[in-house]
Short mmCIF file of C-alpha atoms (C1' of nucleotides) and ligand atoms in Angstrom, two decimals:
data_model
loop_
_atom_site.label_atom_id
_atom_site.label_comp_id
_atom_site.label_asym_id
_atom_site.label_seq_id
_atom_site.Cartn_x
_atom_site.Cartn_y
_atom_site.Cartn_z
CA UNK A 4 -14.65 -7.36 0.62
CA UNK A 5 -12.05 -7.21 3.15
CA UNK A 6 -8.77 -5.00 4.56
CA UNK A 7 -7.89 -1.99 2.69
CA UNK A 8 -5.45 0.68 3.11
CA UNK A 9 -8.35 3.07 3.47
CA UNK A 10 -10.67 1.19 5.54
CA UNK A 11 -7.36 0.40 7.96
CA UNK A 12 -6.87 4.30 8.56
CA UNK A 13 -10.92 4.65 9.61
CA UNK A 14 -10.51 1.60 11.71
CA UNK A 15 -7.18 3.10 13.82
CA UNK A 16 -8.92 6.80 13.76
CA UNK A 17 -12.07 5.35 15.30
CA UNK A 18 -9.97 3.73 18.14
CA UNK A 19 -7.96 6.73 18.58
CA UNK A 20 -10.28 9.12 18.80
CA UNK A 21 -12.44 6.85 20.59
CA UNK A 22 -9.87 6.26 23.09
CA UNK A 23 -9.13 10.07 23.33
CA UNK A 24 -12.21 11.22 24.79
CA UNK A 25 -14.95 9.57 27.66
CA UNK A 26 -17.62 8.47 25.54
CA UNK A 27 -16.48 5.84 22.71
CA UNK A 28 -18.94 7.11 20.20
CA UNK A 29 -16.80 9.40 17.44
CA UNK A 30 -18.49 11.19 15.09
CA UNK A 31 -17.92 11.12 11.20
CA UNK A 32 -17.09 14.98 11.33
CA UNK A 33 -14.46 14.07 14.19
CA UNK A 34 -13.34 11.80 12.22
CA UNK A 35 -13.22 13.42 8.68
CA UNK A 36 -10.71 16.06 10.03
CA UNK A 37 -8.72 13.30 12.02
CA UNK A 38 -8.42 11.65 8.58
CA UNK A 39 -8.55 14.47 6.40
CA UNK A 40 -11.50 13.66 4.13
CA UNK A 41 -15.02 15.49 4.04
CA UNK A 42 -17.97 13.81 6.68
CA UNK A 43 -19.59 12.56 3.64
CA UNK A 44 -16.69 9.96 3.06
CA UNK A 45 -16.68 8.88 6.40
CA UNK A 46 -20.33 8.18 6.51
CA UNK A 47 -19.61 6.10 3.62
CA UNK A 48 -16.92 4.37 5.11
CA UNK A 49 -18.35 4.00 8.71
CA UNK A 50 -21.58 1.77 7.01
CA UNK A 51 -19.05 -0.05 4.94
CA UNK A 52 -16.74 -1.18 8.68
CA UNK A 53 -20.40 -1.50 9.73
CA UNK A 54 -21.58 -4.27 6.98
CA UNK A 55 -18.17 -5.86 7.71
CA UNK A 56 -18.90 -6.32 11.26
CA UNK A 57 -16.20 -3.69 12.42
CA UNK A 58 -18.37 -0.79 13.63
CA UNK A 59 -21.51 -0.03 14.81
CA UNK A 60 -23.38 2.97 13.20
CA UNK A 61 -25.84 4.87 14.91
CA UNK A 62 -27.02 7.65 12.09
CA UNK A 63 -26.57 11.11 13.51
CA UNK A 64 -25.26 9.95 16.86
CA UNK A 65 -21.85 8.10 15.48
CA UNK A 66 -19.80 4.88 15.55
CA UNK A 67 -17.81 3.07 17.74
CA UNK A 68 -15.66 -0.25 17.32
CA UNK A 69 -16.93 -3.66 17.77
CA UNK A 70 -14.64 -5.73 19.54
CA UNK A 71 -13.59 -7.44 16.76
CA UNK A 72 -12.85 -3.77 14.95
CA UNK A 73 -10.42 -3.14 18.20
CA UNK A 74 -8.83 -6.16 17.61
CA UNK A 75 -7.88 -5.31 14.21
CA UNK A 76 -7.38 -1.51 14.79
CA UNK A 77 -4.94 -2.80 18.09
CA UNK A 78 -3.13 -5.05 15.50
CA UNK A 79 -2.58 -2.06 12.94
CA UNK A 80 -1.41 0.27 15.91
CA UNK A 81 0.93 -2.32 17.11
CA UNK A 82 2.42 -2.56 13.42
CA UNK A 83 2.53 1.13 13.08
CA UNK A 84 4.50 1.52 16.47
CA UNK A 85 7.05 -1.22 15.79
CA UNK A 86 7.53 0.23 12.83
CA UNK A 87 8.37 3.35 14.10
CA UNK A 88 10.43 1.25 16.48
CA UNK A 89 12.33 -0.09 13.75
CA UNK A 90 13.18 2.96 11.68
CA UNK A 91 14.51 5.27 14.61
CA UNK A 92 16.76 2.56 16.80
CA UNK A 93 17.65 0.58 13.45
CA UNK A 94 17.70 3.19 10.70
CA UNK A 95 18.76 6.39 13.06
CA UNK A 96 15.37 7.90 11.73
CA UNK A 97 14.50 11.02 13.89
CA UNK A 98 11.62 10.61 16.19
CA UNK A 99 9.73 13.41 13.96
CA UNK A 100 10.49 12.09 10.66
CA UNK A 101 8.95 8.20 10.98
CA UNK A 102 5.20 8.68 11.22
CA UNK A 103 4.12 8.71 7.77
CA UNK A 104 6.69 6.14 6.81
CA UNK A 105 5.12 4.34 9.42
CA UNK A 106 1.48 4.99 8.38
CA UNK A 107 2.48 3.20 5.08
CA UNK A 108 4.16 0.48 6.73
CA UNK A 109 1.59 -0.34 8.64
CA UNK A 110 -0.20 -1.66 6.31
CA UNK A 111 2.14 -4.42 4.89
CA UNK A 112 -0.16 -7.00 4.96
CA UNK A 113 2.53 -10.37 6.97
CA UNK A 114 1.95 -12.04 10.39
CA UNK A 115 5.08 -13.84 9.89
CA UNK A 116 6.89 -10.12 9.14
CA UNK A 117 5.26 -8.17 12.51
CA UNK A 118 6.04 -11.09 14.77
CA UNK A 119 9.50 -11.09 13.49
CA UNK A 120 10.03 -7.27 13.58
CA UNK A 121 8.88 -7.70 17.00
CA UNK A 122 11.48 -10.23 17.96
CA UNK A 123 14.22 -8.28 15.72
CA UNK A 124 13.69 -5.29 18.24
CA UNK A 125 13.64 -7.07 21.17
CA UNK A 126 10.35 -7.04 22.40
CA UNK A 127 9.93 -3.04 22.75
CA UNK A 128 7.05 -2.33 25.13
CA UNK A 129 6.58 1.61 23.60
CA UNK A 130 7.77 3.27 20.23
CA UNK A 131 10.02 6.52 20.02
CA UNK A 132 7.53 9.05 21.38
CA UNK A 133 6.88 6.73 24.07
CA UNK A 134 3.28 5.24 23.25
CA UNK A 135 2.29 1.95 24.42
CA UNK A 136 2.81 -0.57 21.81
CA UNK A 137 0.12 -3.43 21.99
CA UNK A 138 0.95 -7.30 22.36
CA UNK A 139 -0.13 -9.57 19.63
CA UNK A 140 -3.16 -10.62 21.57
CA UNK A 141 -4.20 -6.94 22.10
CA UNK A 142 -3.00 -6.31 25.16
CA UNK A 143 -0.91 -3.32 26.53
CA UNK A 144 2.11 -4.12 29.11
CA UNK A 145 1.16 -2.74 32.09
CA UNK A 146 2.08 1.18 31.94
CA UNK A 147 3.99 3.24 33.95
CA UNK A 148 1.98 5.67 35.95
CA UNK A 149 2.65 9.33 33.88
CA UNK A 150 0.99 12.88 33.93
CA UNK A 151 0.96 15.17 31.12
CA UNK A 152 3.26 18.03 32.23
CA UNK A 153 0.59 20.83 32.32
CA UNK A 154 -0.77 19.17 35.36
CA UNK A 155 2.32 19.08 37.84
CA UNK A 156 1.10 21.25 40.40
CA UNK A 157 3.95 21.96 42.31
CA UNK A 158 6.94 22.35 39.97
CA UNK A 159 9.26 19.52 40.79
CA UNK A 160 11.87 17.61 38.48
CA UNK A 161 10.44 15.23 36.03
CA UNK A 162 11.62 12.74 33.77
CA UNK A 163 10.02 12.61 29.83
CA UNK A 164 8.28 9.76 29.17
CA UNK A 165 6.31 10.22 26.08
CA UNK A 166 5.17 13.11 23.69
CA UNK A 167 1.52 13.00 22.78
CA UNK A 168 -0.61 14.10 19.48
CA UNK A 169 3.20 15.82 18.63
CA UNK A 170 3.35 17.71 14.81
CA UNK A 171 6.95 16.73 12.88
CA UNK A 172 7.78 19.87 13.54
CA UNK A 173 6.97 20.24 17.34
CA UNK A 174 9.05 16.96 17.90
CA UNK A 175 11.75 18.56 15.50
CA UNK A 176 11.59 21.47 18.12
CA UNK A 177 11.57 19.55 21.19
CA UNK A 178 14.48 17.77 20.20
CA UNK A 179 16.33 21.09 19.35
CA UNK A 180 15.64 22.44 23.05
CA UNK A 181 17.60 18.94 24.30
CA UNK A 182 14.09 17.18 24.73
CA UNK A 183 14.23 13.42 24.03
CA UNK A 184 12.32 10.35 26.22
CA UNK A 185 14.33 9.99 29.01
CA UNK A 186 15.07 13.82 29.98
CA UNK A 187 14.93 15.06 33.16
CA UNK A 188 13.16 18.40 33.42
CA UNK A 189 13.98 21.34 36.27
CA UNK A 190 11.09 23.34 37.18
CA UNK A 191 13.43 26.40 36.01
CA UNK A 192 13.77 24.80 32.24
CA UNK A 193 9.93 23.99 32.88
CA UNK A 194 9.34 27.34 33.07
CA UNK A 195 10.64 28.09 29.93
CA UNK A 196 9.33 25.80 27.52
CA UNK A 197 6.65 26.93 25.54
CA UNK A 198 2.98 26.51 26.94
CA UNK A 199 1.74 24.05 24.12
CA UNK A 200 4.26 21.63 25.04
CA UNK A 201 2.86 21.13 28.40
CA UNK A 202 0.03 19.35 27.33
CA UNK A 203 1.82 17.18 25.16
CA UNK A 204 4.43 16.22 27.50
CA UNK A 205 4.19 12.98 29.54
CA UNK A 206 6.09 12.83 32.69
CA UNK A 207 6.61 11.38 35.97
CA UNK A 208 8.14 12.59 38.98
CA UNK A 209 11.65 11.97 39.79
CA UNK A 210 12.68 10.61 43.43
CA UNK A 211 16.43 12.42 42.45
CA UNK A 212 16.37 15.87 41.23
CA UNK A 213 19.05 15.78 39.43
CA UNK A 214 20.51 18.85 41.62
CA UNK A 215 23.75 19.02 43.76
CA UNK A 216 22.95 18.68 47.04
CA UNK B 12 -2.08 11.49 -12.05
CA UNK B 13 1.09 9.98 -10.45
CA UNK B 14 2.78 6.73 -8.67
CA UNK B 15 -0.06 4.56 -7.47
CA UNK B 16 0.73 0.59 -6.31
CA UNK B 17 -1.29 -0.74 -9.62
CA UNK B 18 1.10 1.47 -11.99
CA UNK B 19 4.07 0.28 -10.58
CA UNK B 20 3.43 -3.23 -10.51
CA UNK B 21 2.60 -2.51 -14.56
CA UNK B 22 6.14 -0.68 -14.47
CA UNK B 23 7.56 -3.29 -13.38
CA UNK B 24 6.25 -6.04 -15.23
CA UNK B 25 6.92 -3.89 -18.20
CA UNK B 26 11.06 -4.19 -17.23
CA UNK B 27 11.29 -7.53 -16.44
CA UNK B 28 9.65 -9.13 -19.14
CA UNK B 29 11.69 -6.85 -21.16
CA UNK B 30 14.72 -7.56 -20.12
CA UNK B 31 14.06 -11.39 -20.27
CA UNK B 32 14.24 -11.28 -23.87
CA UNK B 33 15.57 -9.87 -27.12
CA UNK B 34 12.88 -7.23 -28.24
CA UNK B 35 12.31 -4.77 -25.46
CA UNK B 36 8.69 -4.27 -26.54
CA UNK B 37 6.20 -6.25 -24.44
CA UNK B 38 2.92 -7.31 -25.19
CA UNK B 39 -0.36 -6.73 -23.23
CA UNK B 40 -1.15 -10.75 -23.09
CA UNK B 41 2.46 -11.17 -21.86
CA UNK B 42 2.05 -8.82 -19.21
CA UNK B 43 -1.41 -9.84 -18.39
CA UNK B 44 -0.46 -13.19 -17.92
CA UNK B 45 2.38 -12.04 -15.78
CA UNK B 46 0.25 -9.34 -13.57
CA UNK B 47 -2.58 -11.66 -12.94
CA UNK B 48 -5.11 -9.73 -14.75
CA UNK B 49 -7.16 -10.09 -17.99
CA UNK B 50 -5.29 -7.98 -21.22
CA UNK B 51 -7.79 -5.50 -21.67
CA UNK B 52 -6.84 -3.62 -18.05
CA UNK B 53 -2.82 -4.13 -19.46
CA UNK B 54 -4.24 -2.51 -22.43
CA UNK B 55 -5.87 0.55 -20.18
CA UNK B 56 -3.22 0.71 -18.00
CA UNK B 57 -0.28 0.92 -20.85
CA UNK B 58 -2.36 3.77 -21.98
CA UNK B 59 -2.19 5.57 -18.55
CA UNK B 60 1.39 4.88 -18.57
CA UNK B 61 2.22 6.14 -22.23
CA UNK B 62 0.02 9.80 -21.03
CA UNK B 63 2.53 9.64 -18.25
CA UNK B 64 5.55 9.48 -20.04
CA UNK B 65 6.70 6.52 -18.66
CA UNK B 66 5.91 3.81 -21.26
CA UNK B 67 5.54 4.17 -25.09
CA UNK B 68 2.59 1.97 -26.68
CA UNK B 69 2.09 0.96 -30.34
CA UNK B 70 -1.40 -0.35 -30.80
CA UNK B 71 -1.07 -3.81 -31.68
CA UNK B 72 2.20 -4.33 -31.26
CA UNK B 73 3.24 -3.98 -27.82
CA UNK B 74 4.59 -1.10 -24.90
CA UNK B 75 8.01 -0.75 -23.96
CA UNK B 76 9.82 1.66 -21.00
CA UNK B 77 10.68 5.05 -21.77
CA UNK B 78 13.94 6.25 -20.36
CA UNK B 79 12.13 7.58 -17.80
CA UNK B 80 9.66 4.48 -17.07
CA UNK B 81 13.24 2.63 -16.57
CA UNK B 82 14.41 4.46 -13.94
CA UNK B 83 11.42 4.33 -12.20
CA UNK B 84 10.85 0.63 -12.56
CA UNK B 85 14.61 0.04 -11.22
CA UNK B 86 14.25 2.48 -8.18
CA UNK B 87 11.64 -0.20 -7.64
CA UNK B 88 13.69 -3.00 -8.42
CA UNK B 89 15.90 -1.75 -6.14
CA UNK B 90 13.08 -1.36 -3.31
CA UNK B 91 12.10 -4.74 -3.68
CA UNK B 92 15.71 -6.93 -3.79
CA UNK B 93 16.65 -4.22 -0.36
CA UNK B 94 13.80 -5.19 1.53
CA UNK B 95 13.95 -9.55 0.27
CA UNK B 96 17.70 -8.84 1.32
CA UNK B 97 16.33 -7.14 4.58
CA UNK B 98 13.87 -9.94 5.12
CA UNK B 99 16.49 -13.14 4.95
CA UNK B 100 19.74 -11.26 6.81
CA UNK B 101 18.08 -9.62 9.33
CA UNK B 102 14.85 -11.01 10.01
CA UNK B 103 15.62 -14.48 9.55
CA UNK B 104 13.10 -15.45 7.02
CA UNK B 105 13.78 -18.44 4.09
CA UNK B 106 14.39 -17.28 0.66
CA UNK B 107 11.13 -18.62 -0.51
CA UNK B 108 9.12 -16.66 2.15
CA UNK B 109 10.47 -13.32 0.98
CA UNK B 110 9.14 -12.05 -2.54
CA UNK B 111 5.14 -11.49 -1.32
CA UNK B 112 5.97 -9.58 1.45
CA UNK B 113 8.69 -7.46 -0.67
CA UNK B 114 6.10 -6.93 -3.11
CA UNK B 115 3.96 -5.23 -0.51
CA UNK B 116 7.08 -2.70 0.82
CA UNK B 117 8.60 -2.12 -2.22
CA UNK B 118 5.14 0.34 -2.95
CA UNK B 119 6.49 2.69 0.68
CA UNK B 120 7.65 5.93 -1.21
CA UNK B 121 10.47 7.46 0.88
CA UNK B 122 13.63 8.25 -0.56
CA UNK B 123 15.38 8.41 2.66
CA UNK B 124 13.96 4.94 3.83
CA UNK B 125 15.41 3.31 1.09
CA UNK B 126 18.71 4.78 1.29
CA UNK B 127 18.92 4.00 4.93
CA UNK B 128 18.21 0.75 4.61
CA UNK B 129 20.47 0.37 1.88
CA UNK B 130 23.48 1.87 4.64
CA UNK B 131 21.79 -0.39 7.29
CA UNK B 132 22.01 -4.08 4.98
CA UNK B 133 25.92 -2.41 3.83
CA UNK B 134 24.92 -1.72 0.31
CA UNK B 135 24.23 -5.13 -0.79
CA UNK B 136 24.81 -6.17 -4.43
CA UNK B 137 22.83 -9.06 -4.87
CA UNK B 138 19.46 -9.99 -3.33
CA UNK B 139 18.62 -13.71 -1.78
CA UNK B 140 18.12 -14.99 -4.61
CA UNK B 141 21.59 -13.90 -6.23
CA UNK B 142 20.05 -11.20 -8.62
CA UNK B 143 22.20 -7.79 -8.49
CA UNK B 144 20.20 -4.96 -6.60
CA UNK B 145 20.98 -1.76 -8.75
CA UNK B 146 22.40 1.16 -7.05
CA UNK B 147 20.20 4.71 -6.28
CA UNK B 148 21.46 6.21 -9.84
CA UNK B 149 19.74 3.49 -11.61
CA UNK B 150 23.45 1.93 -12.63
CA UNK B 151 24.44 -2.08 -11.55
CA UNK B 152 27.62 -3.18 -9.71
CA UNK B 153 29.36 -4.97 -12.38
CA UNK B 154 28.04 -8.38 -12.21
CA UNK B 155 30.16 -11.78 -12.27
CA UNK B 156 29.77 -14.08 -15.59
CA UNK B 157 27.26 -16.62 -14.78
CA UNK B 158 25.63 -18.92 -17.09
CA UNK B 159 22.59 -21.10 -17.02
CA UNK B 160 23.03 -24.63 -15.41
CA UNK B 161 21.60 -26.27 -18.37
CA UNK B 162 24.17 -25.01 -20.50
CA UNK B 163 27.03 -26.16 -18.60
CA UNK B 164 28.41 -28.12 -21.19
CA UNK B 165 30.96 -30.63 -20.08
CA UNK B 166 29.53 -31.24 -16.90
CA UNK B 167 32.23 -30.22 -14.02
CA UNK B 168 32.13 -28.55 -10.71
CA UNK B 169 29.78 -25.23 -10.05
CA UNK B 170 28.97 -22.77 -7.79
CA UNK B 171 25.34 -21.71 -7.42
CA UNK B 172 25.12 -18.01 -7.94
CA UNK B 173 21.79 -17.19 -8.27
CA UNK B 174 18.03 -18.44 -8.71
CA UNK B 175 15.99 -17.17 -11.94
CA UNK B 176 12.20 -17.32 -11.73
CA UNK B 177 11.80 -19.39 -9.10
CA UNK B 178 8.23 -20.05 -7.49
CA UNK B 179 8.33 -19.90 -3.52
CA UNK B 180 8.02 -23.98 -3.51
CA UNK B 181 10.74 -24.44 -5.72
CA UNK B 182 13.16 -22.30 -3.60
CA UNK B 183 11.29 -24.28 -0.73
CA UNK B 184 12.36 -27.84 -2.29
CA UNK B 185 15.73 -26.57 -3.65
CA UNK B 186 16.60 -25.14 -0.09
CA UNK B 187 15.25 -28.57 1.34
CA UNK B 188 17.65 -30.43 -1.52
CA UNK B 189 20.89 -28.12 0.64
CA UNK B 190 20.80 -25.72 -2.49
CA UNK B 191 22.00 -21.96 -1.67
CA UNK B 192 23.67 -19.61 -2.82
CA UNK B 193 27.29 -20.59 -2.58
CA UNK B 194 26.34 -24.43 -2.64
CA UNK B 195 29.19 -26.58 -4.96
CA UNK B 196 27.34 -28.61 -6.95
CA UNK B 197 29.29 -31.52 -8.43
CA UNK B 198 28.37 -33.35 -11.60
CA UNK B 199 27.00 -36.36 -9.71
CA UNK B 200 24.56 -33.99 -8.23
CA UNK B 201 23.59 -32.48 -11.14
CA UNK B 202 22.30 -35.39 -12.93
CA UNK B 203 20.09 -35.95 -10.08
CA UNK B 204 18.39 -32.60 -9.73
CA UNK B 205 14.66 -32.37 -11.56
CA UNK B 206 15.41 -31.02 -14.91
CA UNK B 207 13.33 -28.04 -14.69
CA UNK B 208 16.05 -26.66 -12.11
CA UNK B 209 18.49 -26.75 -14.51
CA UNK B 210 17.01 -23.55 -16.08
CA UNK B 211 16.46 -22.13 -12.92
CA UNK B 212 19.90 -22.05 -11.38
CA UNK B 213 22.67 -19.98 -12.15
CA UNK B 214 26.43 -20.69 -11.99
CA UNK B 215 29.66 -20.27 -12.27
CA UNK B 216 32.51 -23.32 -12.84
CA UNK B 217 34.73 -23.45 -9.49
CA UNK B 218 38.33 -23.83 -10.42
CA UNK B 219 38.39 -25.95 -7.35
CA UNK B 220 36.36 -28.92 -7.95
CA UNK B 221 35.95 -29.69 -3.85
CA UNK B 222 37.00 -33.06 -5.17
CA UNK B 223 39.76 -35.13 -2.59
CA UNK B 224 43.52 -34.42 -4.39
"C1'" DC C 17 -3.28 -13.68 -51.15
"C1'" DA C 18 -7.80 -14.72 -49.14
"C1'" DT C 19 -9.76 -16.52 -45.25
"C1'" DG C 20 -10.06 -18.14 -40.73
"C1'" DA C 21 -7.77 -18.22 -36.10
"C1'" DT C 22 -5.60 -15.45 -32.80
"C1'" DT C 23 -4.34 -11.30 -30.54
"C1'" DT C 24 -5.46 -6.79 -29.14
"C1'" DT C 25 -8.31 -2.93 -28.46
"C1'" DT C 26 -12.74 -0.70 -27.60
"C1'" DA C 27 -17.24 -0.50 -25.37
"C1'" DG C 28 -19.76 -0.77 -21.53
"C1'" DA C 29 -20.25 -2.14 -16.69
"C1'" DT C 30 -18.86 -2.76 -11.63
"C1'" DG C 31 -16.83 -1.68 -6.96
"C1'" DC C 32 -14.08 1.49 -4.24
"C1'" DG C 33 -13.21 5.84 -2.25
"C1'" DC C 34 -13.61 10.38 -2.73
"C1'" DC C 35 -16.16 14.91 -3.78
"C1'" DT C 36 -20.11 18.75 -3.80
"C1'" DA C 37 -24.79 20.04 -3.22
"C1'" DA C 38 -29.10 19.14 -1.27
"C1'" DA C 39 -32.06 17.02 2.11
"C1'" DA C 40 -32.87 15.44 6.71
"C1'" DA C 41 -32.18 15.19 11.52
"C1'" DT C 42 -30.62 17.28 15.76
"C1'" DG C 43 -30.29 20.61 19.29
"C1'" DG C 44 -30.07 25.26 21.30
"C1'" DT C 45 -32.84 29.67 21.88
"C1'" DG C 46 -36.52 33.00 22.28
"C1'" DC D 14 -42.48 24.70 21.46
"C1'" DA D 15 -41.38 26.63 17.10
"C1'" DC D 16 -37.57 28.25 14.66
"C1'" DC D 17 -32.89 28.47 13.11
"C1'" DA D 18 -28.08 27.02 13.02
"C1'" DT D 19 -25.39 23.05 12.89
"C1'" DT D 20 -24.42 18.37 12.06
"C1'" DT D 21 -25.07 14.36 9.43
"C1'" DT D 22 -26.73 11.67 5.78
"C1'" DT D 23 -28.33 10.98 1.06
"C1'" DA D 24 -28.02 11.85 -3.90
"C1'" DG D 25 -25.44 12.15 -7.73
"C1'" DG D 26 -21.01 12.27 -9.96
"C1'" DC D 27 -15.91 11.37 -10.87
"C1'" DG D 28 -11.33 8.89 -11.36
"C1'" DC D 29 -9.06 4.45 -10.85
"C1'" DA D 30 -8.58 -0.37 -11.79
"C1'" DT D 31 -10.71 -4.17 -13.03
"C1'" DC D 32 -13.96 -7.30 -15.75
"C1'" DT D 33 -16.74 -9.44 -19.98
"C1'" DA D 34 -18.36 -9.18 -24.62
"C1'" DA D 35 -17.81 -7.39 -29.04
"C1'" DA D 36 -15.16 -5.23 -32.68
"C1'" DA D 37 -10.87 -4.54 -35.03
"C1'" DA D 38 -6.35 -5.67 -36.43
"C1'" DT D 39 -2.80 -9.02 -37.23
"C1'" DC D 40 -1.01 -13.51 -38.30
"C1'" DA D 41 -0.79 -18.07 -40.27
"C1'" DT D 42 -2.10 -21.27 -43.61
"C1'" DG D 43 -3.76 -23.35 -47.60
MN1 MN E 319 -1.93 4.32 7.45
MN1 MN E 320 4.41 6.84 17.66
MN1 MN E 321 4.36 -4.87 -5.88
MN1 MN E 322 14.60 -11.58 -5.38
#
DNA sequence: CATGATTTTTAGATGCGCCTAAAAATGGTG
DNA sequence: CACCATTTTTAGGCGCATCTAAAAATCATG
């Protein structure tokens, strides 16, 4: 009893949602509509990553990661992100059209093939919608300081630096408005975009506006 | 009740073994033998595949593709010699390294994946190990006339062209022996490689012998 | 061409991952 | 603090892919 594809995905949902909020502890209904299964599943699932050492269960409170289950659910989110890598600089994917290539990619079972994806891409320190992509001891490069766009109090310029929790079709939309990582934004275009996008934009202040002055 | 990894791998086994030999109709020890698994799951699976449309089965005799099944088990071909060829040019791996890893990717069901990684490699026609990758419509490049090293009757000057059947530590020792595709081999040299080779490799007679004139 | 050896299928069971329905625990409210 | 609504787990069942053991069909041989 060992990796699966399905035990993978409740590994990586139980860091990400885990990560997402203050408390570590995710619970199986959070996690049922994260993975798109029924609570009941999860349960089942969560004592299985339990028995392997992955999780901890506490009935009717919920389950967190042991450190060994981040190490493997860091591993599977740095495969999934150089994957993603791979298929929009090296393919000319779309950034909106590689995440579900990617969440089947991500589970090609190689040490040998990440570490030489890696190296093939040169070492990319975050994937096309800008996330963090973990070293191969678990370990993020140190990030950038960034601000999700909702919470720029007063409107200055800002430059995109990653799209969170995105839909295909939001980042199909973004990229129709002119939005890629890397854009500058004026508080007038700001203004305009609409409001669910602010809390899904990253961005950081820029020391040059970008206007004529 | 569609494409799943298991049915594939059936489909699969179901072409080659096939194609390696006169009849087209395979039996369930022959594929069993081939899959890893004991013939009573061939047996259960040939049935899944014959509901599907994909195989025909005659009880006691054998299952063979159905024009359908074909197509589907060379879009998988296909996957499988793309990503080996992916894995050797780009990544850097040996051609003995190649075929687990391929077995794993060729399973990632996206049509536009493997067309853009067919672009990205420049359409290919032959994998690392010299076998011809068919093209999306299911057709072949035509291939060059190659014959079995063992059959090279008067013994004169070849090139290798391809590598049938090969387990990863034979490509290992032939690829430690300076054996690659392209390598002249000169009658001297054939008399000293292991005799099981000779059934392995595939060539063609070079009109020039490499030989000082 | 009958009989025994071999191949192949069927029967019955297991583990995985999912479901629905029912039971149990939790937690907010009067 | 007792009750009810909600969350979570348990119970029971299903489809897939595999296995072993037994039955059935085929093949080979005298
Ligand atoms: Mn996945
Ligand atoms: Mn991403
Ligand atoms: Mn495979
Ligand atoms: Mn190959």
């Amino acid at each position: 009893m060992s990796k699966s594809t399905q035990r993978e995905d409740h590994l990586k949902a139980l860091y990400a949602l885990g990560e997402s909020q203050s408390s570590s502890w995710v619970s199986t209904t959070q996690m049922a509509s994260h993975l798109g299964v029924k609570p009941p599943s999860v349960t089942a699932m969560v004592q299985v990553l339990a028995e392997l050492g992955w999780a901890e269960h506490r009935p009717y409170h919920g389950a967190r990661l042991t450190p060994t289950g981040r190490k493997l659910a860091l591993s599977l989110v740095r495969k999934h992100r150089l994957w993603e890598t791979f298929l929009v600089d090296r393919l000319g994917f779309g950034w909106e059209e590689v995440h579900d290539i990617a969440e089947q990619l991500e589970h090609v079972d190689s040490v040998a093939l990440v570490e030489r994806l890696d190296a093939y891409l040169g070492h990319p320190q975050t994937d096309p919608h800008g996330d963090p992509i973990p070293k191969a001891d678990g370990t993020f490069h140190p990030e950038g300081e960034v601000l999700v766009l909702a919470e720029l109090d007063p409107l200055v310029c800002c430059e995109v630096k990653a799209v969170r929790e995105g839909s295909d079709a939001t980042l199909s939309a973004m990229s129709a408005k002119g939005i890629a990582l890397g854009s500058v934004l004026t508080p007038a275009q700001i203004e305009a975009l609409p409001a669910a996008w602010l809390d899904q934009l990253m961005v950081c202040k820029t020391v040059d506006d970008g206007s004529i002055d």
